Coordinates of C-alpha atoms and ligand atoms in Angstrom, one line a residue:
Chain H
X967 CA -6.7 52.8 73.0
X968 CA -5.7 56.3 74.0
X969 CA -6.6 57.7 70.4
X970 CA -10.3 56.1 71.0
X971 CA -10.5 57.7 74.6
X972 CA -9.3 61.1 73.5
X973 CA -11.4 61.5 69.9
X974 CA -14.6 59.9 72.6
X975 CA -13.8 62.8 74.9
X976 CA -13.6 65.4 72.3
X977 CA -17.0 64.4 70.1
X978 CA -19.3 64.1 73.3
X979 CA -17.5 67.5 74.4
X980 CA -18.9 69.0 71.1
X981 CA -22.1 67.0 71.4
X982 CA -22.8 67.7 75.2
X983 CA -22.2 71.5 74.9
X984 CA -24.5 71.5 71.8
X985 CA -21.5 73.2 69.3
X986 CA -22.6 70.8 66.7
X987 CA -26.5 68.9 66.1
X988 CA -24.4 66.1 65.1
X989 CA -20.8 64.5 64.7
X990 CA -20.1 62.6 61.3
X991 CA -17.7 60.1 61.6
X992 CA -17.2 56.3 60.9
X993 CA -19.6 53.7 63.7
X994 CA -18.7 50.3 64.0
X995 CA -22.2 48.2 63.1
X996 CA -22.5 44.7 62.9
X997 CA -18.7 44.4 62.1
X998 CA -18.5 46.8 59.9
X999 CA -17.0 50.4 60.2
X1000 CA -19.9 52.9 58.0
X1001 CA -20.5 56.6 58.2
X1002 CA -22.9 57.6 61.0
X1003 CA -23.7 60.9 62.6
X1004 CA -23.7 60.6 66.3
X1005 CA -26.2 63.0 67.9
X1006 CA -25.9 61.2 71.6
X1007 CA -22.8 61.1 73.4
X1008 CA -23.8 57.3 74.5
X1009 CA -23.8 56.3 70.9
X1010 CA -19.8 56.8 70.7
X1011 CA -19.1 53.4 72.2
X1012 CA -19.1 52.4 68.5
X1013 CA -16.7 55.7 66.9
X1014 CA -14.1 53.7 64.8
X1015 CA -10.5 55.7 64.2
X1016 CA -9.3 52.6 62.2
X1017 CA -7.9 52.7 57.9
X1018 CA -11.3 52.3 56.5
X1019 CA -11.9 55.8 54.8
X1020 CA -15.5 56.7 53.4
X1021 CA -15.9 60.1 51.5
X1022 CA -17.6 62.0 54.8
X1023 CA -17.2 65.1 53.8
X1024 CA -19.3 64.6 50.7
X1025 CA -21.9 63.0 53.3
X1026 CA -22.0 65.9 54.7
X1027 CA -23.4 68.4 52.0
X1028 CA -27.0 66.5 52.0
X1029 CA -27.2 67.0 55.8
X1030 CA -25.8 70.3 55.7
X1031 CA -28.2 71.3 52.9
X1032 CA -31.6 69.7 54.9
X1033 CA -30.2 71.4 58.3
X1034 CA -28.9 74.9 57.1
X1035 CA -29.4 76.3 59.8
X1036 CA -27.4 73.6 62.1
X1037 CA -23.8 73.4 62.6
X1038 CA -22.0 69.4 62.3
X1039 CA -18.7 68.4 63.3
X1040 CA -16.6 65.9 61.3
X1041 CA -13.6 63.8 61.8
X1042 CA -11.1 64.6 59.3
X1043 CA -8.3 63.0 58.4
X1044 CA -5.8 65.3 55.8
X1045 CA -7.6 64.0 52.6
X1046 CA -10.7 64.6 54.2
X1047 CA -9.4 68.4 55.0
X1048 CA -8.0 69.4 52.1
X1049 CA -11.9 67.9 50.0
X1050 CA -12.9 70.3 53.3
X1051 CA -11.3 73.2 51.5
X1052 CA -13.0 72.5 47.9
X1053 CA -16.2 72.6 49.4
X1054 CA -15.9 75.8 50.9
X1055 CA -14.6 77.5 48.0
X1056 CA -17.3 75.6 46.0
X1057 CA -19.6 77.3 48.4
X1058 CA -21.0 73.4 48.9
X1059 CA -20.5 73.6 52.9
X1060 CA -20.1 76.6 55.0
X1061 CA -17.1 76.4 57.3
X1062 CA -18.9 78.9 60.0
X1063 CA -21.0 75.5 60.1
X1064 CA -18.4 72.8 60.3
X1065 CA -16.2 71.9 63.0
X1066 CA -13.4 69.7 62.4
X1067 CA -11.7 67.2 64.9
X1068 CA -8.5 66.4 62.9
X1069 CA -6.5 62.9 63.0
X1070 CA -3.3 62.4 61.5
X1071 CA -2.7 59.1 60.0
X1072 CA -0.3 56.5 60.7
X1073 CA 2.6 55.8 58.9
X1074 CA 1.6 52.7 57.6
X1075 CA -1.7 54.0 56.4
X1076 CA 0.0 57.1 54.7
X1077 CA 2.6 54.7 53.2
X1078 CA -0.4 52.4 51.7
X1079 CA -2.4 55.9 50.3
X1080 CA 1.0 56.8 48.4
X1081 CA 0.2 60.1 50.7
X1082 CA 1.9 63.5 50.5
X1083 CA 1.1 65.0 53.7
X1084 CA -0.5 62.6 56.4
X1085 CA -1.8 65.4 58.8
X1086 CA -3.8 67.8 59.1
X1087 CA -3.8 71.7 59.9
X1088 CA -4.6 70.9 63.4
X1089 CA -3.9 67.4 64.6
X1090 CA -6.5 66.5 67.9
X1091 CA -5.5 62.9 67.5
X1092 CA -2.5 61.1 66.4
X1093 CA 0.4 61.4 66.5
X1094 CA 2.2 63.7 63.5
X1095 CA 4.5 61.3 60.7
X1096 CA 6.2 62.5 57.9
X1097 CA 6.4 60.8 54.2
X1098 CA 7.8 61.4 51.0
X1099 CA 5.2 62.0 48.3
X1100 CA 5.2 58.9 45.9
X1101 CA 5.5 59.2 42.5
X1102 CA 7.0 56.4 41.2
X1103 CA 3.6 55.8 39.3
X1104 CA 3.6 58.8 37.6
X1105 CA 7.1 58.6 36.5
X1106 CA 7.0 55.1 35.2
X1107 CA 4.4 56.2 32.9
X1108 CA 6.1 59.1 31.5
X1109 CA 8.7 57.1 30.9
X1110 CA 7.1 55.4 28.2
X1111 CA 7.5 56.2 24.7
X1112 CA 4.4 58.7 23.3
X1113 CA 3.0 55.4 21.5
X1114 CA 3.2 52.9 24.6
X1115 CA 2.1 55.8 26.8
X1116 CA -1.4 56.3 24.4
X1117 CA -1.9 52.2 24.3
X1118 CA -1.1 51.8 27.7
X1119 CA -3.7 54.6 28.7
X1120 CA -6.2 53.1 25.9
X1121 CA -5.9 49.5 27.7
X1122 CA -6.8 50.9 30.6
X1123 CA -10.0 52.3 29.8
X1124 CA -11.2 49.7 27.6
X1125 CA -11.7 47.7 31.1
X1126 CA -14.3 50.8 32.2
X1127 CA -17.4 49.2 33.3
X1128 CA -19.1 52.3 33.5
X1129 CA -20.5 52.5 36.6
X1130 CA -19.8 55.9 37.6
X1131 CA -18.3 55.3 40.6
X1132 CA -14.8 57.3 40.4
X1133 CA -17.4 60.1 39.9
X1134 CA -20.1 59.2 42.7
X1135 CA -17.1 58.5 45.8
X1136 CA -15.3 61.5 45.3
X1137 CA -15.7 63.9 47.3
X1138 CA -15.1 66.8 45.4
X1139 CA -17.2 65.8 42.9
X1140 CA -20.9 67.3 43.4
X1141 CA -22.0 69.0 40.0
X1142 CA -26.3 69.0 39.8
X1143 CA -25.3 68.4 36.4
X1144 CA -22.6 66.2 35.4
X1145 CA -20.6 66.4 31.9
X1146 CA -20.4 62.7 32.2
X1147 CA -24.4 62.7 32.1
X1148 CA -24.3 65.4 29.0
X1149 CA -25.5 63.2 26.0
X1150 CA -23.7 64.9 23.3
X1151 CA -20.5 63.5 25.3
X1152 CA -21.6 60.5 26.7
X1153 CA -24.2 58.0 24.8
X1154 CA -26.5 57.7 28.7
X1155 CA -27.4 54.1 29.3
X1156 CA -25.7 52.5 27.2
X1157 CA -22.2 50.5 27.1
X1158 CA -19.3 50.5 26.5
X1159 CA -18.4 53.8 27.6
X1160 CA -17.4 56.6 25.2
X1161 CA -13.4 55.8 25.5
X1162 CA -11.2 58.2 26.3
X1163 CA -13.5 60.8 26.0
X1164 CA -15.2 59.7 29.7
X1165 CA -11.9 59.5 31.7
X1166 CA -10.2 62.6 29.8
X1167 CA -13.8 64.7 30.8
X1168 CA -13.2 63.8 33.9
X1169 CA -9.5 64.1 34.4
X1170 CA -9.8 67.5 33.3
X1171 CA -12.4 68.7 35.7
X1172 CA -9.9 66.7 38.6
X1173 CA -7.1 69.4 36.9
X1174 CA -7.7 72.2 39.5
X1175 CA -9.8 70.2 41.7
X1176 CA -8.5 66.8 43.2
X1177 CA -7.2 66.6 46.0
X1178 CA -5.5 63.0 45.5
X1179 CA -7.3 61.2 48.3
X1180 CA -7.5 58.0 46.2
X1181 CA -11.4 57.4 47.0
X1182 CA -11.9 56.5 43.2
X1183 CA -9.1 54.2 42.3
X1184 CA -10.4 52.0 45.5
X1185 CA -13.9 52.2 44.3
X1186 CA -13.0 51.3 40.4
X1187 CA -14.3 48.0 40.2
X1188 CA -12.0 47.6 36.7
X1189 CA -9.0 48.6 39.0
X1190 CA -7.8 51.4 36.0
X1191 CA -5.1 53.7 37.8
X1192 CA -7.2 56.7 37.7
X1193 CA -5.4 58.6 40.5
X1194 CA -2.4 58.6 38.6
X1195 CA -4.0 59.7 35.7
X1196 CA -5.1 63.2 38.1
X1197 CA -1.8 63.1 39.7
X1198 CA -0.5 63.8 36.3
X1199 CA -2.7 66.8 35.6
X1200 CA -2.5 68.0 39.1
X1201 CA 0.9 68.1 38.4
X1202 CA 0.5 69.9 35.2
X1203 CA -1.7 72.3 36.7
X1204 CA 0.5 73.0 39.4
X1205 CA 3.6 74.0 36.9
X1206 CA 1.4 75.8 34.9
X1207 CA -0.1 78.0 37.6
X1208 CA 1.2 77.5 40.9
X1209 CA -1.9 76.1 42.1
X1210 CA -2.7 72.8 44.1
X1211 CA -6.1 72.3 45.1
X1212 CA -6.9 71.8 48.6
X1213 CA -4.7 73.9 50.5
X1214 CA -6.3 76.8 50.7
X1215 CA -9.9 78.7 50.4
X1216 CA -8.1 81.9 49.4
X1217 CA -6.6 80.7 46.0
X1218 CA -8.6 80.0 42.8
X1219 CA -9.2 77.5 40.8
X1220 CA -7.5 78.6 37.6
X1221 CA -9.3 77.2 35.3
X1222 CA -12.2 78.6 35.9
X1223 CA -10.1 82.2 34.8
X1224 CA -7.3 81.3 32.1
X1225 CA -6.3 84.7 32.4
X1226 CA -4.1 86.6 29.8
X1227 CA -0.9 84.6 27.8
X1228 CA -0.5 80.9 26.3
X1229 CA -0.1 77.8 27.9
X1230 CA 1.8 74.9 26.3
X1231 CA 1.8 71.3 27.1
X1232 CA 4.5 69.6 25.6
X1233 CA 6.2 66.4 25.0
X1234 CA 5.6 63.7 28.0
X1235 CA 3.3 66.5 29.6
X1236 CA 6.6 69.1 30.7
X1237 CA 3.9 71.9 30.4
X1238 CA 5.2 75.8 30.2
X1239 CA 4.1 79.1 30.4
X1240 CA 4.6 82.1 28.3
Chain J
X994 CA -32.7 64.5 62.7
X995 CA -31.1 61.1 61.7
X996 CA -27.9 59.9 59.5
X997 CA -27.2 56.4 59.2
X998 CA -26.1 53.4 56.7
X999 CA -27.8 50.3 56.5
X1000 CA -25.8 47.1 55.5
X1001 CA -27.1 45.1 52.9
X1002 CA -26.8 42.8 50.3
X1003 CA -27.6 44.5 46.1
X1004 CA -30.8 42.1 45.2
X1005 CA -30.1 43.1 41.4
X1006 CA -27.7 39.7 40.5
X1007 CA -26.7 37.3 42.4
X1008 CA -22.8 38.5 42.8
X1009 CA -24.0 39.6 46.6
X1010 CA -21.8 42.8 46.5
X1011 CA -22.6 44.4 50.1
X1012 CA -23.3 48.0 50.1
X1013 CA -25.2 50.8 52.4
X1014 CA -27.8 52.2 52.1
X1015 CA -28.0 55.7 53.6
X1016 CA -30.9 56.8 55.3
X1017 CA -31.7 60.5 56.5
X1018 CA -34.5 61.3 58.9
X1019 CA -36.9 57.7 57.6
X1020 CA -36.0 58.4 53.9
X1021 CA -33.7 56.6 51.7
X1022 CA -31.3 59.0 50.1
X1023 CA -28.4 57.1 48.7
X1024 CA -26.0 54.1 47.8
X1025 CA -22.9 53.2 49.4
X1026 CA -20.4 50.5 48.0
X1027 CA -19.3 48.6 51.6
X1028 CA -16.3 49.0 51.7
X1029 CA -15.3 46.3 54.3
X1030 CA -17.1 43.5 52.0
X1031 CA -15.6 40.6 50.9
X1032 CA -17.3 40.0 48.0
X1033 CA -17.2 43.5 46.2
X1034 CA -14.4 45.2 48.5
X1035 CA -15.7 49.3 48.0
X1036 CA -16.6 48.8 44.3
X1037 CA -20.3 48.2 43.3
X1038 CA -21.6 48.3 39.3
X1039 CA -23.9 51.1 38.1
X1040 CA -27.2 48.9 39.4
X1041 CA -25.7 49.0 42.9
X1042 CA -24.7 52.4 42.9
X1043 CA -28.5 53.3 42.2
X1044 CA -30.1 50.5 44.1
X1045 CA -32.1 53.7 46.3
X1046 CA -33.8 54.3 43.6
X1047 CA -35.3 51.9 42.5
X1048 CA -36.6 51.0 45.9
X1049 CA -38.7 54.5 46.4
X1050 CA -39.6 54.0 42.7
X1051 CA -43.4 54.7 42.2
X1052 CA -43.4 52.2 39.2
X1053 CA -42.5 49.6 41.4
X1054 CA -44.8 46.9 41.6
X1055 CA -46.0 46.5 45.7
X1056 CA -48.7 43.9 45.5
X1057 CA -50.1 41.0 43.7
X1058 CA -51.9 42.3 40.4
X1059 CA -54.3 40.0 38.5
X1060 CA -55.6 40.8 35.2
X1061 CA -59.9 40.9 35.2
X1062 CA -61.8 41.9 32.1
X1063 CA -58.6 43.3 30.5
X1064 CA -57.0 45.2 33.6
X1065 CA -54.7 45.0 36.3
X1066 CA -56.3 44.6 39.7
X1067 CA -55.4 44.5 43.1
X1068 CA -55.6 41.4 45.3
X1069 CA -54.5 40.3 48.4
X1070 CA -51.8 37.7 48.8
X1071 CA -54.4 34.6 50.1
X1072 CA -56.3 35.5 46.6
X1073 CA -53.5 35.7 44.3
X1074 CA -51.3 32.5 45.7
X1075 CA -55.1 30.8 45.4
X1076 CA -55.2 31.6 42.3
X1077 CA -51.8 30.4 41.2
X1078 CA -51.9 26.9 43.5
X1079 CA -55.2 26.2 41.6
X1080 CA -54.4 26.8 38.2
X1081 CA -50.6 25.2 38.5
X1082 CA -52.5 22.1 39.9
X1083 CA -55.0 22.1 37.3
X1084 CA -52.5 22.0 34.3
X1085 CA -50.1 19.3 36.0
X1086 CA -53.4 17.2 36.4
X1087 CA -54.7 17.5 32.6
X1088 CA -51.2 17.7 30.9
X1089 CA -48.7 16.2 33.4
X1090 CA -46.2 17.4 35.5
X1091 CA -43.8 18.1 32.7
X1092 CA -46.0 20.9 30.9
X1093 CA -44.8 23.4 33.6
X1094 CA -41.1 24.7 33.8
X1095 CA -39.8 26.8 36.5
X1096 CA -38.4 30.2 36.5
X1097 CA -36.0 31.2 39.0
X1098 CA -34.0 35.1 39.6
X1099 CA -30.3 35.7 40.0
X1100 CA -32.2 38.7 42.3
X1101 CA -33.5 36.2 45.0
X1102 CA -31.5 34.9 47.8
X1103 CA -30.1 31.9 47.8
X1104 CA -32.5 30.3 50.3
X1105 CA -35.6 31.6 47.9
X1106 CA -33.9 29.6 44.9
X1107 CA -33.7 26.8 46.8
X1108 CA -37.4 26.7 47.7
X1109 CA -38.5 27.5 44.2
X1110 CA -36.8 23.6 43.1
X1111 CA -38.2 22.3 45.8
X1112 CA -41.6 23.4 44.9
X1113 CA -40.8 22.4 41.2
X1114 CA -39.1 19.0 41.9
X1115 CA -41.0 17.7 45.1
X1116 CA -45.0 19.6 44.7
X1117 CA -45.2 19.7 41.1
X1118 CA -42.8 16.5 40.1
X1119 CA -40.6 18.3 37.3
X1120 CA -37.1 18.7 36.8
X1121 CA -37.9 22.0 34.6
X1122 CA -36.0 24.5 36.9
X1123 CA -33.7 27.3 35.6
X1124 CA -33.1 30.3 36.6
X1125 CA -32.4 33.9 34.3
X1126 CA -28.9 34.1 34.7
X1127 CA -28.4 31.5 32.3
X1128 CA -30.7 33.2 29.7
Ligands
SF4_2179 S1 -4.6 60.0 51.8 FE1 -3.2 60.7 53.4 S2 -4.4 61.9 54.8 FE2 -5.8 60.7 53.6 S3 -6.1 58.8 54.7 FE3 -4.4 58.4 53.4 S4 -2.6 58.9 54.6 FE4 -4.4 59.8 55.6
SF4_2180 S1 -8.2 61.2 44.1 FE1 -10.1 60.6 43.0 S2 -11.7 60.6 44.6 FE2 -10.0 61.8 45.4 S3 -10.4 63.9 44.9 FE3 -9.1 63.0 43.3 S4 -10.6 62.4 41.7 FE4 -11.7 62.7 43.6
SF4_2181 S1 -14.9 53.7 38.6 FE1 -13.6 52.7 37.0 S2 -15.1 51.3 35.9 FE2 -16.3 52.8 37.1 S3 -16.8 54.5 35.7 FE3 -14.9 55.1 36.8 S4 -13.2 54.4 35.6 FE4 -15.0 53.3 34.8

């Protein structure tokens, strides 16, 4: 595959001319595609450019804290860029210290992640599609009658298993200390899991910070629609303020700074500003 | 410096959900649900998620302990198995085969389980096999 050749030709590149101690991208071992940091440019018989997504750029903060010194290059799909962007601002990586080889999806893939923007900044492999963002999720929701809307949401996270894991695969999410962890919120260790108070804490720390890859709703083992849940208050946060996260390292997060004037959220979520 | 994943199967009940475990430089750092399984397909429960840690866990038990004079005390493996082949054999001979029932774990393989009846039903002659799922 030409993708395969090119993406090869680009990491041992890096690798070779020592611009990175190590390459973080997806191996093929023992059948499986996993997250591997290639250090030898003989090891990238194995790189696999295939659908399966891990959250690599969150692998990459424990490396990049043990190894400050070190610079790492990543493969980064669009998603994977715009978490890129998060951790910067979040000061969690340094982007003097990261180099990224971007690949822009396929249609089919970007079609299956309901995906806004396929592509990265700078595409190295791939070849650039365009897609409609998909909101037919959201919408059907909304459409629901307040009461409907509450039981539907309700029914959802009854099914919460609580196992954290919308919380531990997302890669924006890397708090020392985690509201869902704070016991005067959360009763720790024990089930069932505080309902809504658990997904509404955590939808409202996604408000100004998810960057709607979909990592969590694939790793919900109760399959509850939690990316629609953020979509919504990425939404709302974006008519409220203007700001979406992941585009760029200059803007800020805005509600970490309300700022002066009041903020309404009104029927169905239509929010305003006055 | 060294960053890999290591398939494997979650030994905490017996639903085999694969995951990875991630290893940096020798030490195990994290959980990974395996994304590509087809039992668990990316998900895990809160056990596997934190599967790492029990493993480097100082409280976990790491060889055969028998109690002497009131205490826990190391033996070797030889000793300890001894110990249990003797007594086992002593109470099927003085109360009958049927005085001892079997335990078997929803955290051992498959293979393991099948061993432990075999021990039960054809070495000690007793049908008293179950296993902790069902308790
Ligand atoms: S969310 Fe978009 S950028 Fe990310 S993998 Fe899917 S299609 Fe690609
Ligand atoms: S879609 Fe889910 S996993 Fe991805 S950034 Fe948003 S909350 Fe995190
Ligand atoms: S991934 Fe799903 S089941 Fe697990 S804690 Fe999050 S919402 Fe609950």
């Amino acid at each position: 595959m030409a993708d395969l050749k090119k993406a090869t030709a680009i990491i041992s590149g890096l690798l070779a001319k020592d611009k990175v101690a190590g390459f973080l991208a997806l191996r093929m071992v023992a059948g499986h595609p996993v997250p591997y940091l290639f250090t030898k440019p003989e090891e990238l018989d194995g790189l696999y450019l295939g659908e399966v997504r891990y959250p690599v750029t969150k692998l990459l903060i424990r490396l990049a804290r043990k190894y400050p010194d070190n610079s790492f290059g990543i493969l980064a799909r669009a998603c994977d860029e715009r978490s890129l962007v998060e951790l910067y601002k979040n000061q969690q990586l340094d982007p003097e210290k990261v180099t990224f080889v971007g690949v822009a999806c396929s249609g089919e893939l970007a079609e299956k992640c309901e995906c806004f923007r396929p592509y990265p900044s700078r595409i190295d492999i791939g070849e650039k599609v365009e897609c409609q963002e998909d909101d037919a999720r959201v919408r059907e929701i909304e459409a629901m009658p307040e009461k409907e809307r509450h039981r539907y949401w309700m029914d959802q996270f009854t099914k919460c298993i609580k196992c954290y894991g919308c919380r531990n695969i997302c890669p924006v999410c890397f708090c020392p200390s985690c509201t869902l962890e704070d016991h005067d919120l959360v009763h720790l260790g024990g089930m069932p899991p505080q309902i809504p108070i658990f997904h509404l804490v955590r939808a409202m720390h996604m408000a100004d910070r998810c960057i709607d890859c979909g990592l969590c709703e694939e790793a919900c083992p109760a399959d509850i629609p939690l990316r629609t849940l953020y979509r919504k208050v990425r939404e709302t946060v974006k008519h409220l303020f203007g700001y979406l996260p992941g585009e760029s390292t200059e803007d800020f997060p805005p509600l970490e700074v309300l700022g002066e004037g009041t903020f309404e959220i009104g029927e169905a979520g239509k929010s305003s500003r006055s | 410096m060294e960053y890999r994943t290591i398939q494997t199967t979650c030994t905490y009940c017996g639903c085999g959900c694969g995951l990875l475990l991630e290893v940096m430089d020798e030490g195990l750092v994290g959980t990974l649900p395996l994304k590509t399984h087809p039992i668990n397909e990316g998900t895990l429960c809160i056990k596997g998620w934190n599967v790492h840690e029990f493993v480097e866990s100082d409280r976990r038990l790491r060889y055969p302990l028998v109690r002497k004079d009131g205490d826990f005390q190391e033996v070797g493996w030889e000793d300890a198995l001894g110990m249990v082949a003797s007594r086992l054999m002593g109470i099927r001979d003085k109360f009958g085969p049927d005085s001892i029932a079997f335990l078997s774990s929803a955290k051992c393989t498959n293979e393991e389980n099948y061993l432990l009846q075999k021990l039960a039903r054809a070495i000690v002659g007793t049908n008293n096999i179950d296993h902790c799922a069902r308790l």
